[in-house]
Short mmCIF file of C-alpha atoms in Angstrom, two decimals:
data_model
loop_
_atom_site.label_atom_id
_atom_site.label_comp_id
_atom_site.label_asym_id
_atom_site.label_seq_id
_atom_site.Cartn_x
_atom_site.Cartn_y
_atom_site.Cartn_z
CA MET A 1 -139.96 186.26 42.80
CA LEU A 2 -142.81 188.65 43.87
CA ASP A 3 -145.50 185.96 43.59
CA SER A 4 -143.20 183.41 45.57
CA ALA A 5 -142.61 186.18 48.15
CA ALA A 6 -146.27 187.09 48.67
CA LYS A 7 -146.99 183.30 49.26
CA VAL A 8 -144.13 182.99 51.72
CA LEU A 9 -145.38 186.10 53.52
CA THR A 10 -148.87 184.82 53.58
CA ARG A 11 -147.93 181.63 55.04
CA LEU A 12 -146.02 183.34 57.90
CA GLY A 13 -149.29 185.33 58.73
CA VAL A 14 -147.93 188.70 57.48
CA ARG A 15 -150.25 191.39 56.14
CA ASP A 16 -148.11 193.19 53.60
CA THR A 17 -148.47 196.23 51.27
CA ALA A 18 -146.72 196.10 47.97
CA VAL A 19 -145.32 199.32 46.67
CA ASP A 20 -143.44 199.72 43.39
CA ALA A 21 -143.61 195.94 43.34
CA SER A 22 -141.75 195.72 40.08
CA PRO A 23 -138.08 194.85 39.26
CA VAL A 24 -136.71 198.44 38.95
CA ASP A 25 -133.13 198.91 39.63
CA VAL A 26 -132.27 200.74 42.96
CA GLY A 27 -130.38 203.73 42.32
CA SER A 28 -129.25 203.14 38.84
CA GLY A 29 -131.48 204.74 36.20
CA GLY A 30 -134.38 205.32 38.69
CA MET A 31 -135.16 206.44 41.90
CA ALA A 32 -132.13 206.81 44.36
CA ILE A 33 -132.27 204.33 47.35
CA GLU A 34 -132.33 207.43 49.76
CA GLU A 35 -135.63 208.53 47.91
CA ARG A 36 -137.17 205.13 47.89
CA LEU A 37 -136.68 204.81 51.62
CA ALA A 38 -137.86 208.30 52.24
CA ARG A 39 -141.03 207.45 50.35
CA LEU A 40 -141.30 203.96 51.85
CA GLY A 41 -141.14 205.46 55.36
CA ARG A 42 -143.98 207.81 54.58
CA ILE A 43 -146.10 204.77 53.51
CA VAL A 44 -145.16 202.64 56.62
CA THR A 45 -146.30 205.39 59.04
CA ALA A 46 -149.46 205.99 56.99
CA VAL A 47 -150.55 202.50 56.84
CA GLY A 48 -149.28 201.60 60.58
CA ALA A 49 -146.75 198.85 59.27
CA THR A 50 -144.35 197.28 61.77
CA PHE A 51 -141.36 198.01 59.16
CA GLY A 52 -140.89 198.41 55.62
CA ALA A 53 -138.63 196.75 53.23
CA VAL A 54 -136.92 197.36 49.66
CA VAL A 55 -135.61 194.52 48.10
CA GLY A 56 -133.29 195.00 45.16
CA PRO A 57 -133.98 193.56 41.57
CA ASP A 58 -131.60 190.83 41.67
CA GLY A 59 -133.15 189.47 45.06
CA ASN A 60 -129.77 189.86 46.77
CA ARG A 61 -129.84 193.12 48.73
CA ILE A 62 -132.49 194.39 51.11
CA TRP A 63 -132.84 198.04 52.91
CA LEU A 64 -135.40 198.63 55.78
CA VAL A 65 -137.21 201.38 57.76
CA ASP A 66 -138.63 201.18 61.11
CA GLU A 67 -142.24 201.80 62.20
CA GLN A 68 -141.57 205.32 62.46
CA GLY A 69 -140.12 205.69 58.75
CA ALA A 70 -136.60 206.07 59.92
CA PRO A 71 -134.02 204.09 57.64
CA ILE A 72 -131.80 201.48 59.51
CA ASP A 73 -128.34 201.06 58.30
CA SER A 74 -127.22 197.68 56.95
CA LEU A 75 -124.85 196.86 59.83
CA THR A 76 -127.79 197.20 62.18
CA VAL A 77 -129.70 194.83 60.20
CA ILE A 78 -127.08 192.25 60.55
CA ALA A 79 -127.17 192.81 64.21
CA MET A 80 -131.00 192.20 64.09
CA VAL A 81 -130.87 189.28 62.22
CA LEU A 82 -128.28 187.77 64.67
CA ASP A 83 -130.34 188.92 67.81
CA GLY A 84 -133.27 187.13 66.32
CA LEU A 85 -131.32 183.83 65.52
CA ARG A 86 -129.95 183.98 69.16
CA ALA A 87 -133.38 184.51 70.51
CA ARG A 88 -134.17 181.00 68.89
CA GLY A 89 -131.01 179.25 70.16
CA ILE A 90 -129.14 179.52 67.05
CA ALA A 91 -125.58 180.58 66.73
CA GLY A 92 -122.40 179.42 65.18
CA PRO A 93 -119.83 180.61 62.43
CA LEU A 94 -120.54 184.14 61.02
CA ALA A 95 -118.67 184.97 57.60
CA VAL A 96 -118.09 188.70 57.24
CA PRO A 97 -115.50 190.54 55.22
CA PHE A 98 -112.59 192.58 56.57
CA THR A 99 -114.43 195.60 55.80
CA VAL A 100 -117.23 194.98 58.28
CA PRO A 101 -116.12 196.91 61.66
CA ASN A 102 -114.86 195.38 64.77
CA SER A 103 -117.79 196.72 66.78
CA LEU A 104 -120.17 194.52 65.03
CA THR A 105 -117.90 191.32 65.24
CA SER A 106 -117.46 191.93 68.92
CA TYR A 107 -121.35 192.22 69.30
CA ALA A 108 -121.82 189.05 67.27
CA SER A 109 -119.16 187.21 69.65
CA GLU A 110 -121.20 188.43 72.62
CA LEU A 111 -124.30 186.69 71.19
CA GLY A 112 -122.22 183.49 70.90
CA PHE A 113 -121.48 183.51 67.03
CA THR A 114 -117.81 182.81 65.76
CA PRO A 115 -116.86 185.66 63.32
CA ILE A 116 -114.71 184.58 60.62
CA ARG A 117 -112.99 187.30 58.26
CA THR A 118 -113.24 186.94 54.45
CA GLN A 119 -112.01 189.19 51.62
CA ALA A 120 -114.37 191.74 50.34
CA ASN A 121 -115.81 190.14 47.21
CA VAL A 122 -118.70 188.09 47.53
CA ALA A 123 -117.11 184.85 45.77
CA ASN A 124 -114.74 184.45 48.67
CA MET A 125 -117.26 185.18 51.38
CA MET A 126 -119.48 182.50 49.76
CA GLN A 127 -116.48 179.93 49.57
CA VAL A 128 -115.55 180.63 53.12
CA SER A 129 -119.00 180.59 54.70
CA ASP A 130 -119.68 177.09 52.80
CA GLY A 131 -116.18 175.69 53.92
CA GLN A 132 -116.63 176.97 57.55
CA ARG A 133 -120.35 175.90 57.57
CA ALA A 134 -121.30 179.44 58.46
CA VAL A 135 -124.91 180.09 59.89
CA VAL A 136 -124.94 183.48 58.19
CA ALA A 137 -122.67 185.41 55.86
CA ALA A 138 -122.94 189.11 55.57
CA ASN A 139 -121.16 191.61 53.38
CA GLY A 140 -121.97 194.69 55.31
CA ARG A 141 -123.74 196.24 52.28
CA ASN A 142 -127.16 195.20 52.43
CA ALA A 143 -126.76 191.74 51.35
CA LEU A 144 -126.88 188.49 53.84
CA SER A 145 -126.88 184.72 52.89
CA PHE A 146 -127.86 181.63 54.92
CA PRO A 147 -125.63 178.79 53.79
CA ASP A 148 -127.78 176.17 54.84
CA LEU A 149 -130.41 177.45 52.69
CA HIS A 150 -128.17 178.24 49.51
CA PRO A 151 -124.63 179.84 49.42
CA GLY A 152 -125.78 183.14 47.58
CA PRO A 153 -127.30 186.38 49.15
CA ASP A 154 -131.05 186.21 49.62
CA ALA A 155 -132.85 189.30 50.58
CA MET A 156 -136.25 187.16 50.96
CA ALA A 157 -134.55 184.83 53.26
CA THR A 158 -133.30 187.81 55.25
CA LEU A 159 -136.72 189.35 55.21
CA VAL A 160 -138.20 186.04 56.71
CA HIS A 161 -135.69 185.93 59.35
CA LEU A 162 -136.34 189.70 60.37
CA ILE A 163 -140.03 188.91 60.44
CA SER A 164 -139.34 185.99 62.75
CA ALA A 165 -137.15 187.87 65.16
CA GLN A 166 -139.83 190.46 65.36
CA ALA A 167 -142.53 187.85 66.19
CA LEU A 168 -140.38 186.80 68.92
CA SER A 169 -140.23 190.35 70.52
CA ASP A 170 -142.58 192.60 72.44
CA LEU A 171 -140.64 195.54 71.34
CA SER A 172 -141.07 198.05 68.19
CA VAL A 173 -138.56 197.72 65.63
CA SER A 174 -137.42 201.21 66.55
CA THR A 175 -137.17 200.33 70.37
CA ARG A 176 -135.18 197.13 69.36
CA VAL A 177 -132.57 199.26 67.06
CA ALA A 178 -132.19 201.78 70.01
CA SER A 179 -131.26 198.81 72.17
CA LEU A 180 -128.52 197.78 70.00
CA PRO A 181 -124.86 199.07 70.08
CA ALA A 182 -124.08 201.96 67.48
CA PHE A 183 -121.88 200.70 64.72
CA THR A 184 -120.24 203.66 63.62
CA LEU A 185 -118.69 203.67 60.24
CA ALA A 186 -117.60 206.61 58.23
CA HIS A 187 -117.43 206.32 54.21
CA ARG A 188 -115.34 208.06 51.71
CA GLU A 189 -114.48 207.57 48.02
CA VAL A 190 -111.26 208.38 46.11
CA SER A 191 -111.34 208.39 42.32
CA VAL A 192 -108.58 206.25 40.90
CA ALA A 193 -108.15 205.63 37.15
CA TRP A 194 -108.48 201.90 36.33
CA GLU A 195 -104.90 201.79 35.14
CA ARG A 196 -103.49 203.13 38.34
CA ARG A 197 -105.31 200.49 40.77
CA ALA A 198 -102.55 198.09 40.72
CA GLN A 199 -99.92 200.49 41.44
CA LEU A 200 -101.70 202.12 44.05
CA MET A 201 -102.51 198.83 45.82
CA ARG A 202 -98.71 198.24 45.92
CA VAL A 203 -98.01 201.56 47.43
CA LEU A 204 -100.68 201.04 50.04
CA ASN A 205 -99.40 197.61 51.11
CA SER A 206 -96.09 198.92 51.44
CA HIS A 207 -97.14 201.77 53.64
CA PRO A 208 -95.31 201.69 57.14
CA ASP A 209 -98.86 202.18 58.87
CA ARG A 210 -100.45 199.37 57.17
CA SER A 211 -101.93 196.63 59.40
CA ASP A 212 -101.28 192.97 58.51
CA GLU A 213 -104.73 191.09 58.59
CA GLY A 214 -103.80 188.28 56.06
CA ASP A 215 -104.87 187.54 52.50
CA ILE A 216 -107.24 190.19 51.93
CA ASP A 217 -108.31 192.13 48.82
CA GLY A 218 -107.75 195.46 50.43
CA VAL A 219 -105.51 197.44 52.98
CA VAL A 220 -106.20 197.88 56.59
CA PHE A 221 -104.79 200.87 58.79
CA GLY A 222 -105.18 200.99 62.49
CA GLU A 223 -106.70 198.41 64.76
CA GLY A 224 -109.48 197.57 67.39
CA TYR A 225 -112.20 200.37 67.28
CA GLU A 226 -109.80 202.92 65.59
CA ARG A 227 -109.58 201.06 62.15
CA ALA A 228 -109.87 201.85 58.46
CA VAL A 229 -110.09 199.86 55.45
CA VAL A 230 -109.29 200.55 51.95
CA VAL A 231 -110.71 198.54 49.05
CA PRO A 232 -111.03 199.29 45.36
CA ASP A 233 -114.69 199.04 43.98
CA ASP A 234 -115.57 196.22 41.74
CA ASP A 235 -117.54 198.22 39.40
CA ARG A 236 -116.44 201.87 39.43
CA PRO A 237 -112.98 203.48 39.16
CA VAL A 238 -113.01 204.46 42.74
CA PHE A 239 -111.45 203.24 46.11
CA ARG A 240 -113.56 202.93 48.98
CA VAL A 241 -112.50 204.13 52.35
CA MET A 242 -114.40 202.87 55.46
CA ALA A 243 -113.40 203.96 59.07
CA GLU A 244 -114.69 202.99 62.58
CA GLY A 245 -113.90 205.08 65.65
CA GLU A 246 -115.09 205.77 69.34
CA GLY A 247 -118.05 207.82 67.87
CA PRO A 248 -119.14 209.66 64.64
CA VAL A 249 -116.68 212.28 65.06
CA ALA A 250 -113.51 209.86 65.61
CA ALA A 251 -114.86 207.79 62.78
CA ALA A 252 -115.20 210.83 60.23
CA SER A 253 -111.64 212.16 61.52
CA LEU A 254 -109.99 208.95 60.68
CA ALA A 255 -111.84 208.53 57.44
CA ASP A 256 -110.64 212.06 56.38
CA GLU A 257 -107.08 211.18 57.08
CA ILE A 258 -107.21 207.86 55.13
CA GLU A 259 -109.10 209.48 52.33
CA HIS A 260 -105.84 212.06 52.27
CA LEU A 261 -103.46 209.45 52.29
CA VAL A 262 -104.92 207.32 49.48
CA ALA A 263 -105.51 210.49 47.19
CA SER A 264 -102.03 211.58 47.65
CA ALA A 265 -100.62 208.22 47.00
CA ALA A 266 -103.05 207.92 43.94
CA GLN A 267 -101.25 211.09 42.29
#
């Protein structure tokens, strides 16, 4: 994959500097992603790069830092890709799971995209994006796909789109990021034993404050820009809580409230 990536970047006229260009897992048995991004940020500023990227070993996920070495959150990366596509006159269906905040789908709508909600699992997102002929599918966790290319998440395709978007802009990456809306999302986790997951989902789905958002593999509380989602993690015995609000304080407060609700229900 690395040789192919180098050839693609060369054809795009990109002068790249490879750092740790080996298939080492991110955050599992190796350097945590925060450490990698901090190190990458120092290198980016030292060499004067336009931005830096970390690609996961599976080729699915991508993390970015701007030219000042500051990490760019995953939701903003989605917005940057959409912004770049729109600058090239491209829009259409956007497949995103219900875990992605309404603030991002609202921004996508303003750009001319049509957000389509999917379940949180990648298989459903891929199926829906293919059936709806989505231009982009994004899970909100550093993985984007472009179904016209192929249905699965593709970090290198994402990188190419980001490079194309930057080539069309006279602004630095950090300035472009600052011009985008703030997509505030507070995260919490609640430990839940594997054998308790099904029972907890039944309890949460019967909660009087639950919002009905159709056939999803999680639970939603609230609506609009004061909304929290709860979803069981696929790989670990935890339930993830993600809350959006009118600013970081409101999002954190709602996340704490729902975290307490889930923890109490899990006992």
